[in-house]
Amino acid sequence: MSLLTEIEPLKQSALAELRAAADLAGLEQARVNHIGTHGKFTSLVKQLGTLPKEERPAAGKLLNQAKTELEGALAERRTELELKAALPQDPTDFTLPGRRRTLGKLHPLTQVTEDIVRSFRKIGFVVADGPEVEDEYHCFDALNTPADHPARDTQDTFYLNTPNKTLLRTHTSSVQIRVMEKQPPPVRIIVPGRVYRRDNADATHNPTFQQIEGLYVDKGVTVGDLKGTVEFVFKEVLGSDVKIRFRPHYFSYTEPSFEIDFSSSLVKKMGKDWLEIAGCGMVHPQVFENVGYDPEVWTGWAFGFGIERIAMIRYGINDIRLFYENDLRFLRQF
Ligand code: DAH
């Protein structure tokens, strides 16, 4: 075989070896094997002098081109491997919490909200959001709440001074509608958010407070799923000794509807056996119709509860106003 015909196959096998090197040591070995002082390719270059004079320029040119290509491949693979070597060996989990915060603390309501959200995330719920300034359609009509319902009374709802009856949402249930209008089923969301009602502030009421809404829509969803989900989350947030029970109730957007009571050592401490904690039910077919879901195909449940109430039970707080006064002597305890 003449020198000229050897160049190409030798170059190809050198390139393959350089490119396949798994680490920097392997790359160095490939370099020594081929383009080092005693490498296979180098020995080819050394044979150039043995060629007849007239063949030398063409062979020299080919060898030079091949050498440039090999050196390029070497440099390229070296950069890649150096980058790889500089990365941490164990994959980094970017979802891990950061280091301890150096300044300040989260408000107790934020802590409770985050705990609740974390529990729901474990079982596949995602957080959704919607506007606090709402229209009557999303807050009431689409939720099957008739025009003469007392919730719409100006005694209960803050209306804005606009001709189209814009209002401050009285519950996070409006976000159920906004989400279903935007996406086809299945749906699995929770909605933490601020709501407004025309209550006078006292130990258990405040004109603005926070709720968490949940909505689950799929095929074949049952009350059993609802109960299991609620029980799982309340056990996580309020302790493993939590028991829950459902009592029949009425909400216009669910049928059947229930109120959820719970019992635990925390409730006993408050001198009670059961505390009412949330409303829930199976999504009313009319609500599905209103958002364009086929109620013959889709089933679902929804619930809503107040975050302040959960925080008050959890921390044994007897006055809701403490959460908003921002008295540092209060806040420092959490
Ligand atoms: N919106 C209700 C409230 O503010 C709570 C509620 C009850 C939400 C039943 C729901 C539900 O989604 O199904 O009191």
Short mmCIF file of C-alpha atoms and ligand atoms in Angstrom, two decimals:
data_model
loop_
_atom_site.label_atom_id
_atom_site.label_comp_id
_atom_site.label_asym_id
_atom_site.label_seq_id
_atom_site.Cartn_x
_atom_site.Cartn_y
_atom_site.Cartn_z
CA MET A 1 0.00 0.00 0.00
CA SER A 2 1.37 3.35 -0.86
CA LEU A 3 1.72 6.16 1.61
CA LEU A 4 -0.94 8.20 -0.21
CA THR A 5 -3.68 5.60 0.23
CA GLU A 6 -2.81 5.11 3.88
CA ILE A 7 -3.45 8.70 4.93
CA GLU A 8 -7.25 8.67 4.79
CA PRO A 9 -7.98 5.45 6.73
CA LEU A 10 -5.40 6.32 9.36
CA LYS A 11 -6.86 9.79 9.73
CA GLN A 12 -10.37 8.34 10.09
CA SER A 13 -9.39 5.89 12.81
CA ALA A 14 -7.47 8.66 14.64
CA LEU A 15 -10.47 11.00 14.44
CA ALA A 16 -12.79 8.28 15.72
CA GLU A 17 -10.53 7.56 18.67
CA LEU A 18 -10.08 11.23 19.59
CA ARG A 19 -13.80 11.91 19.41
CA ALA A 20 -14.69 8.82 21.42
CA ALA A 21 -12.33 9.62 24.31
CA ALA A 22 -14.45 9.45 27.49
CA ASP A 23 -12.17 11.57 29.66
CA LEU A 24 -9.04 13.71 29.49
CA ALA A 25 -6.74 10.75 30.21
CA GLY A 26 -8.31 8.78 27.37
CA LEU A 27 -7.91 11.77 25.09
CA GLU A 28 -4.21 12.06 25.94
CA GLN A 29 -3.78 8.36 25.16
CA ALA A 30 -5.46 8.84 21.78
CA ARG A 31 -3.20 11.81 21.06
CA VAL A 32 -0.06 9.78 21.91
CA ASN A 33 -1.29 6.86 19.79
CA HIS A 34 -1.77 8.96 16.70
CA ILE A 35 -0.12 12.36 16.66
CA GLY A 36 2.45 11.99 19.43
CA THR A 37 6.18 11.65 18.55
CA HIS A 38 5.76 7.90 18.07
CA GLY A 39 2.17 7.96 16.95
CA LYS A 40 0.86 6.12 13.90
CA PHE A 41 0.06 9.26 12.00
CA THR A 42 3.39 10.85 12.89
CA SER A 43 5.22 7.82 11.54
CA LEU A 44 3.39 8.32 8.26
CA VAL A 45 4.63 11.90 8.15
CA LYS A 46 8.14 10.62 8.76
CA GLN A 47 7.89 8.39 5.70
CA LEU A 48 7.35 11.39 3.43
CA GLY A 49 11.06 11.53 2.69
CA THR A 50 11.00 8.01 1.28
CA LEU A 51 8.59 8.95 -1.49
CA PRO A 52 9.78 9.68 -5.00
CA LYS A 53 10.37 13.40 -5.33
CA GLU A 54 7.44 14.07 -7.67
CA GLU A 55 4.92 12.49 -5.29
CA ARG A 56 6.05 14.44 -2.25
CA PRO A 57 4.16 17.76 -2.75
CA ALA A 58 0.75 16.08 -3.15
CA ALA A 59 1.36 13.72 -0.22
CA GLY A 60 2.72 16.56 1.91
CA LYS A 61 -0.39 18.60 1.25
CA LEU A 62 -2.71 15.72 2.20
CA LEU A 63 -0.71 15.02 5.36
CA ASN A 64 -0.85 18.67 6.40
CA GLN A 65 -4.60 18.85 5.88
CA ALA A 66 -5.11 15.65 7.84
CA LYS A 67 -2.89 16.91 10.64
CA THR A 68 -4.83 20.16 10.92
CA GLU A 69 -8.05 18.20 11.08
CA LEU A 70 -6.71 15.90 13.79
CA GLU A 71 -5.42 18.79 15.88
CA GLY A 72 -8.79 20.50 15.51
CA ALA A 73 -10.61 17.39 16.66
CA LEU A 74 -8.22 17.07 19.60
CA ALA A 75 -8.78 20.67 20.71
CA GLU A 76 -12.54 20.37 20.33
CA ARG A 77 -12.79 17.17 22.37
CA ARG A 78 -10.46 18.63 25.00
CA THR A 79 -12.73 21.65 25.49
CA GLU A 80 -15.76 19.39 25.85
CA LEU A 81 -14.07 17.10 28.35
CA GLU A 82 -12.64 19.98 30.38
CA LEU A 83 -16.12 21.43 30.66
CA LYS A 84 -17.49 18.07 31.72
CA ALA A 85 -14.72 17.65 34.31
CA ALA A 86 -15.51 21.09 35.76
CA LEU A 87 -19.17 20.20 36.41
CA PRO A 88 -20.18 18.65 39.74
CA GLN A 89 -20.11 14.85 39.63
CA ASP A 90 -23.48 14.43 41.37
CA PRO A 91 -26.41 15.97 39.55
CA THR A 92 -27.56 19.17 41.22
CA ASP A 93 -31.11 19.34 42.58
CA PHE A 94 -32.16 22.90 41.86
CA THR A 95 -35.42 22.41 43.74
CA LEU A 96 -33.68 22.03 47.10
CA PRO A 97 -34.42 24.88 49.48
CA GLY A 98 -31.72 27.50 49.73
CA ARG A 99 -29.59 28.18 52.76
CA ARG A 100 -31.17 29.59 55.87
CA ARG A 101 -32.40 33.12 55.22
CA THR A 102 -30.11 35.65 56.79
CA LEU A 103 -32.73 38.24 57.54
CA GLY A 104 -36.38 38.12 58.52
CA LYS A 105 -38.95 35.35 58.50
CA LEU A 106 -42.00 34.40 56.55
CA HIS A 107 -45.32 35.60 57.90
CA PRO A 108 -47.21 32.78 59.66
CA LEU A 109 -49.96 32.90 57.02
CA THR A 110 -47.35 32.52 54.30
CA GLN A 111 -45.82 29.58 56.15
CA VAL A 112 -49.17 27.84 56.45
CA THR A 113 -50.01 28.57 52.79
CA GLU A 114 -46.68 27.15 51.67
CA ASP A 115 -47.19 24.01 53.75
CA ILE A 116 -50.63 23.44 52.27
CA VAL A 117 -49.39 24.08 48.73
CA ARG A 118 -46.47 21.70 49.28
CA SER A 119 -48.84 18.91 50.39
CA PHE A 120 -51.03 19.33 47.33
CA ARG A 121 -48.01 19.42 45.03
CA LYS A 122 -47.03 15.98 46.34
CA ILE A 123 -50.23 14.60 44.87
CA GLY A 124 -50.00 16.37 41.54
CA PHE A 125 -51.82 19.66 42.02
CA VAL A 126 -50.49 22.84 40.47
CA VAL A 127 -51.07 26.40 41.66
CA ALA A 128 -53.38 28.59 39.59
CA ASP A 129 -54.13 32.27 39.96
CA GLY A 130 -56.86 34.73 39.04
CA PRO A 131 -57.81 38.38 39.52
CA GLU A 132 -58.97 39.83 42.86
CA VAL A 133 -61.01 42.45 41.02
CA GLU A 134 -63.66 40.30 39.38
CA ASP A 135 -66.92 40.53 37.49
CA GLU A 136 -70.25 39.15 38.63
CA TYR A 137 -70.15 36.48 35.97
CA HIS A 138 -67.02 34.73 37.27
CA CYS A 139 -67.76 35.28 40.95
CA PHE A 140 -71.45 34.30 40.86
CA ASP A 141 -73.29 33.59 37.59
CA ALA A 142 -70.93 30.99 36.18
CA LEU A 143 -70.93 29.36 39.61
CA ASN A 144 -74.67 28.92 39.32
CA THR A 145 -75.32 31.51 42.04
CA PRO A 146 -78.64 33.20 41.16
CA ALA A 147 -79.02 36.97 40.92
CA ASP A 148 -81.17 37.10 44.08
CA HIS A 149 -78.65 35.20 46.20
CA PRO A 150 -77.74 37.07 49.42
CA ALA A 151 -74.01 36.80 48.65
CA ARG A 152 -74.58 39.35 45.90
CA ASP A 153 -76.08 41.84 48.29
CA THR A 154 -74.07 45.02 48.65
CA GLN A 155 -74.14 44.27 52.36
CA ASP A 156 -71.91 41.26 51.70
CA THR A 157 -69.88 42.15 48.64
CA PHE A 158 -67.63 45.11 47.89
CA TYR A 159 -68.73 46.51 44.54
CA LEU A 160 -66.52 48.96 42.70
CA ASN A 161 -68.03 52.17 41.54
CA THR A 162 -68.31 51.06 37.92
CA PRO A 163 -71.36 50.63 35.70
CA ASN A 164 -70.69 46.94 35.01
CA LYS A 165 -70.82 45.76 38.63
CA THR A 166 -67.15 45.00 39.01
CA LEU A 167 -66.44 43.65 42.50
CA LEU A 168 -63.76 42.36 44.82
CA ARG A 169 -64.00 38.58 44.70
CA THR A 170 -65.75 37.12 47.73
CA HIS A 171 -64.14 33.71 47.26
CA THR A 172 -61.44 32.03 45.21
CA SER A 173 -64.10 29.88 43.51
CA SER A 174 -64.11 32.42 40.66
CA VAL A 175 -60.72 31.05 39.63
CA GLN A 176 -62.29 27.61 39.01
CA ILE A 177 -64.25 29.24 36.20
CA ARG A 178 -61.30 31.20 34.83
CA VAL A 179 -59.13 28.07 34.69
CA MET A 180 -61.79 25.85 33.09
CA GLU A 181 -62.58 28.52 30.49
CA LYS A 182 -58.94 28.51 29.47
CA GLN A 183 -58.02 24.83 29.43
CA PRO A 184 -59.67 21.56 28.50
CA PRO A 185 -60.04 18.84 31.18
CA PRO A 186 -58.45 17.14 33.09
CA VAL A 187 -57.77 19.82 35.71
CA ARG A 188 -55.95 19.50 39.02
CA ILE A 189 -55.37 22.92 40.61
CA ILE A 190 -55.25 24.72 43.90
CA VAL A 191 -55.66 28.46 44.20
CA PRO A 192 -54.36 30.32 47.24
CA GLY A 193 -55.53 33.90 47.23
CA ARG A 194 -57.01 36.92 48.91
CA VAL A 195 -60.76 37.42 49.10
CA TYR A 196 -62.94 40.30 50.36
CA ARG A 197 -66.21 40.50 52.27
CA ARG A 198 -68.06 43.33 53.92
CA ASP A 199 -67.55 42.04 57.42
CA ASN A 200 -66.65 44.20 60.37
CA ALA A 201 -63.37 43.19 61.90
CA ASP A 202 -63.72 41.14 65.05
CA ALA A 203 -61.88 38.18 66.57
CA THR A 204 -62.96 35.82 63.81
CA HIS A 205 -63.76 38.13 60.86
CA ASN A 206 -61.84 40.55 58.73
CA PRO A 207 -62.89 42.38 55.53
CA THR A 208 -60.07 40.63 53.68
CA PHE A 209 -58.74 37.17 54.31
CA GLN A 210 -57.24 34.31 52.37
CA GLN A 211 -58.58 31.10 50.95
CA ILE A 212 -57.38 28.02 49.20
CA GLU A 213 -59.56 26.66 46.47
CA GLY A 214 -59.13 23.21 44.97
CA LEU A 215 -60.53 21.80 41.76
CA TYR A 216 -60.14 18.33 40.34
CA VAL A 217 -61.79 17.35 37.06
CA ASP A 218 -61.34 14.04 35.29
CA LYS A 219 -63.35 11.02 34.24
CA GLY A 220 -64.91 8.96 37.03
CA VAL A 221 -63.98 11.25 39.94
CA THR A 222 -65.78 10.39 43.20
CA VAL A 223 -66.57 11.79 46.66
CA GLY A 224 -64.18 9.11 47.91
CA ASP A 225 -61.32 10.81 46.03
CA LEU A 226 -62.35 14.12 47.57
CA LYS A 227 -62.43 12.75 51.10
CA GLY A 228 -59.11 10.94 50.71
CA THR A 229 -57.42 14.04 49.32
CA VAL A 230 -58.74 16.36 52.03
CA GLU A 231 -57.78 13.90 54.74
CA PHE A 232 -54.25 13.51 53.36
CA VAL A 233 -53.64 17.26 53.27
CA PHE A 234 -55.15 18.05 56.67
CA LYS A 235 -53.11 15.27 58.26
CA GLU A 236 -49.97 16.74 56.76
CA VAL A 237 -50.78 20.28 57.82
CA LEU A 238 -52.50 19.78 61.19
CA GLY A 239 -51.11 16.48 62.44
CA SER A 240 -51.49 12.77 61.85
CA ASP A 241 -54.22 12.47 64.51
CA VAL A 242 -56.64 14.47 62.35
CA LYS A 243 -60.04 12.90 61.65
CA ILE A 244 -62.47 14.40 59.19
CA ARG A 245 -66.18 14.04 58.57
CA PHE A 246 -68.51 15.34 55.87
CA ARG A 247 -71.87 16.93 56.65
CA PRO A 248 -74.46 17.63 53.93
CA HIS A 249 -74.62 21.30 53.00
CA TYR A 250 -75.60 23.58 50.12
CA PHE A 251 -73.39 25.40 47.63
CA SER A 252 -74.82 26.42 44.29
CA TYR A 253 -71.76 25.20 42.37
CA THR A 254 -71.61 21.70 43.83
CA GLU A 255 -74.11 18.85 44.07
CA PRO A 256 -73.95 17.11 46.44
CA SER A 257 -72.30 19.65 48.73
CA PHE A 258 -70.68 19.12 52.11
CA GLU A 259 -69.13 20.94 54.97
CA ILE A 260 -65.97 19.38 56.31
CA ASP A 261 -65.46 19.09 60.06
CA PHE A 262 -62.26 17.95 61.58
CA SER A 263 -61.19 16.70 64.94
CA SER A 264 -57.74 16.32 66.49
CA SER A 265 -55.81 17.02 69.68
CA LEU A 266 -55.64 20.67 68.54
CA VAL A 267 -59.43 20.84 68.44
CA LYS A 268 -59.68 19.17 71.84
CA LYS A 269 -57.36 21.84 73.21
CA MET A 270 -59.89 24.43 72.09
CA GLY A 271 -62.49 22.60 74.20
CA LYS A 272 -64.36 21.20 71.20
CA ASP A 273 -64.91 17.84 69.54
CA TRP A 274 -65.31 18.97 65.93
CA LEU A 275 -64.55 22.18 64.07
CA GLU A 276 -66.01 23.19 60.74
CA ILE A 277 -63.14 23.87 58.40
CA ALA A 278 -64.10 23.81 54.72
CA GLY A 279 -66.81 23.60 52.10
CA CYS A 280 -66.73 21.16 49.23
CA GLY A 281 -68.72 19.02 46.84
CA MET A 282 -69.02 17.45 43.43
CA VAL A 283 -68.92 20.09 40.67
CA HIS A 284 -72.48 20.94 39.56
CA PRO A 285 -73.26 19.89 35.97
CA GLN A 286 -74.44 23.43 35.24
CA VAL A 287 -70.98 24.76 36.11
CA PHE A 288 -69.47 22.36 33.58
CA GLU A 289 -72.01 23.50 31.00
CA ASN A 290 -71.08 27.13 31.69
CA VAL A 291 -67.42 26.53 30.86
CA GLY A 292 -68.10 24.24 27.92
CA TYR A 293 -67.18 20.91 29.56
CA ASP A 294 -69.52 18.02 28.78
CA PRO A 295 -71.05 16.98 32.13
CA GLU A 296 -71.88 13.56 30.69
CA VAL A 297 -68.17 12.91 30.22
CA TRP A 298 -66.45 14.85 32.99
CA THR A 299 -66.81 14.66 36.75
CA GLY A 300 -65.06 16.63 39.44
CA TRP A 301 -64.92 17.97 42.91
CA ALA A 302 -64.03 21.30 44.45
CA PHE A 303 -63.39 22.66 47.90
CA GLY A 304 -62.53 25.93 49.56
CA PHE A 305 -61.27 26.87 52.99
CA GLY A 306 -59.85 29.82 54.86
CA ILE A 307 -56.13 29.95 55.51
CA GLU A 308 -56.39 32.16 58.60
CA ARG A 309 -58.67 29.64 60.25
CA ILE A 310 -56.18 26.83 59.67
CA ALA A 311 -53.34 28.99 61.00
CA MET A 312 -55.38 29.96 64.07
CA ILE A 313 -56.08 26.32 64.88
CA ARG A 314 -52.53 25.25 64.21
CA TYR A 315 -50.92 27.91 66.38
CA GLY A 316 -53.72 28.30 68.94
CA ILE A 317 -54.44 31.93 68.01
CA ASN A 318 -57.80 33.31 69.09
CA ASP A 319 -57.91 36.65 67.25
CA ILE A 320 -57.64 36.86 63.45
CA ARG A 321 -56.63 40.54 63.60
CA LEU A 322 -53.23 39.59 65.02
CA PHE A 323 -52.24 38.40 61.54
CA TYR A 324 -52.63 41.86 60.05
CA GLU A 325 -51.33 44.12 62.79
CA ASN A 326 -47.73 43.14 62.15
CA ASP A 327 -46.75 43.50 65.77
CA LEU A 328 -43.21 42.15 65.89
CA ARG A 329 -43.78 40.57 69.30
CA PHE A 330 -46.43 38.43 67.62
CA LEU A 331 -44.57 37.74 64.38
CA ARG A 332 -41.29 36.74 66.05
CA GLN A 333 -42.97 33.68 67.53
CA PHE A 334 -43.23 31.89 64.18
N1 DAH B 1 -66.56 29.39 48.14
C1 DAH B 1 -66.94 28.84 49.42
C2 DAH B 1 -66.78 29.91 50.49
O1 DAH B 1 -66.18 30.91 50.24
C3 DAH B 1 -66.09 27.65 49.77
C4 DAH B 1 -66.32 26.50 48.84
C5 DAH B 1 -67.34 25.63 49.09
C6 DAH B 1 -65.54 26.34 47.72
C7 DAH B 1 -67.58 24.56 48.26
C8 DAH B 1 -65.79 25.28 46.87
C9 DAH B 1 -66.81 24.38 47.15
O2 DAH B 1 -65.06 25.06 45.78
O3 DAH B 1 -67.00 23.35 46.33
O4 DAH B 1 -67.28 29.73 51.56
#
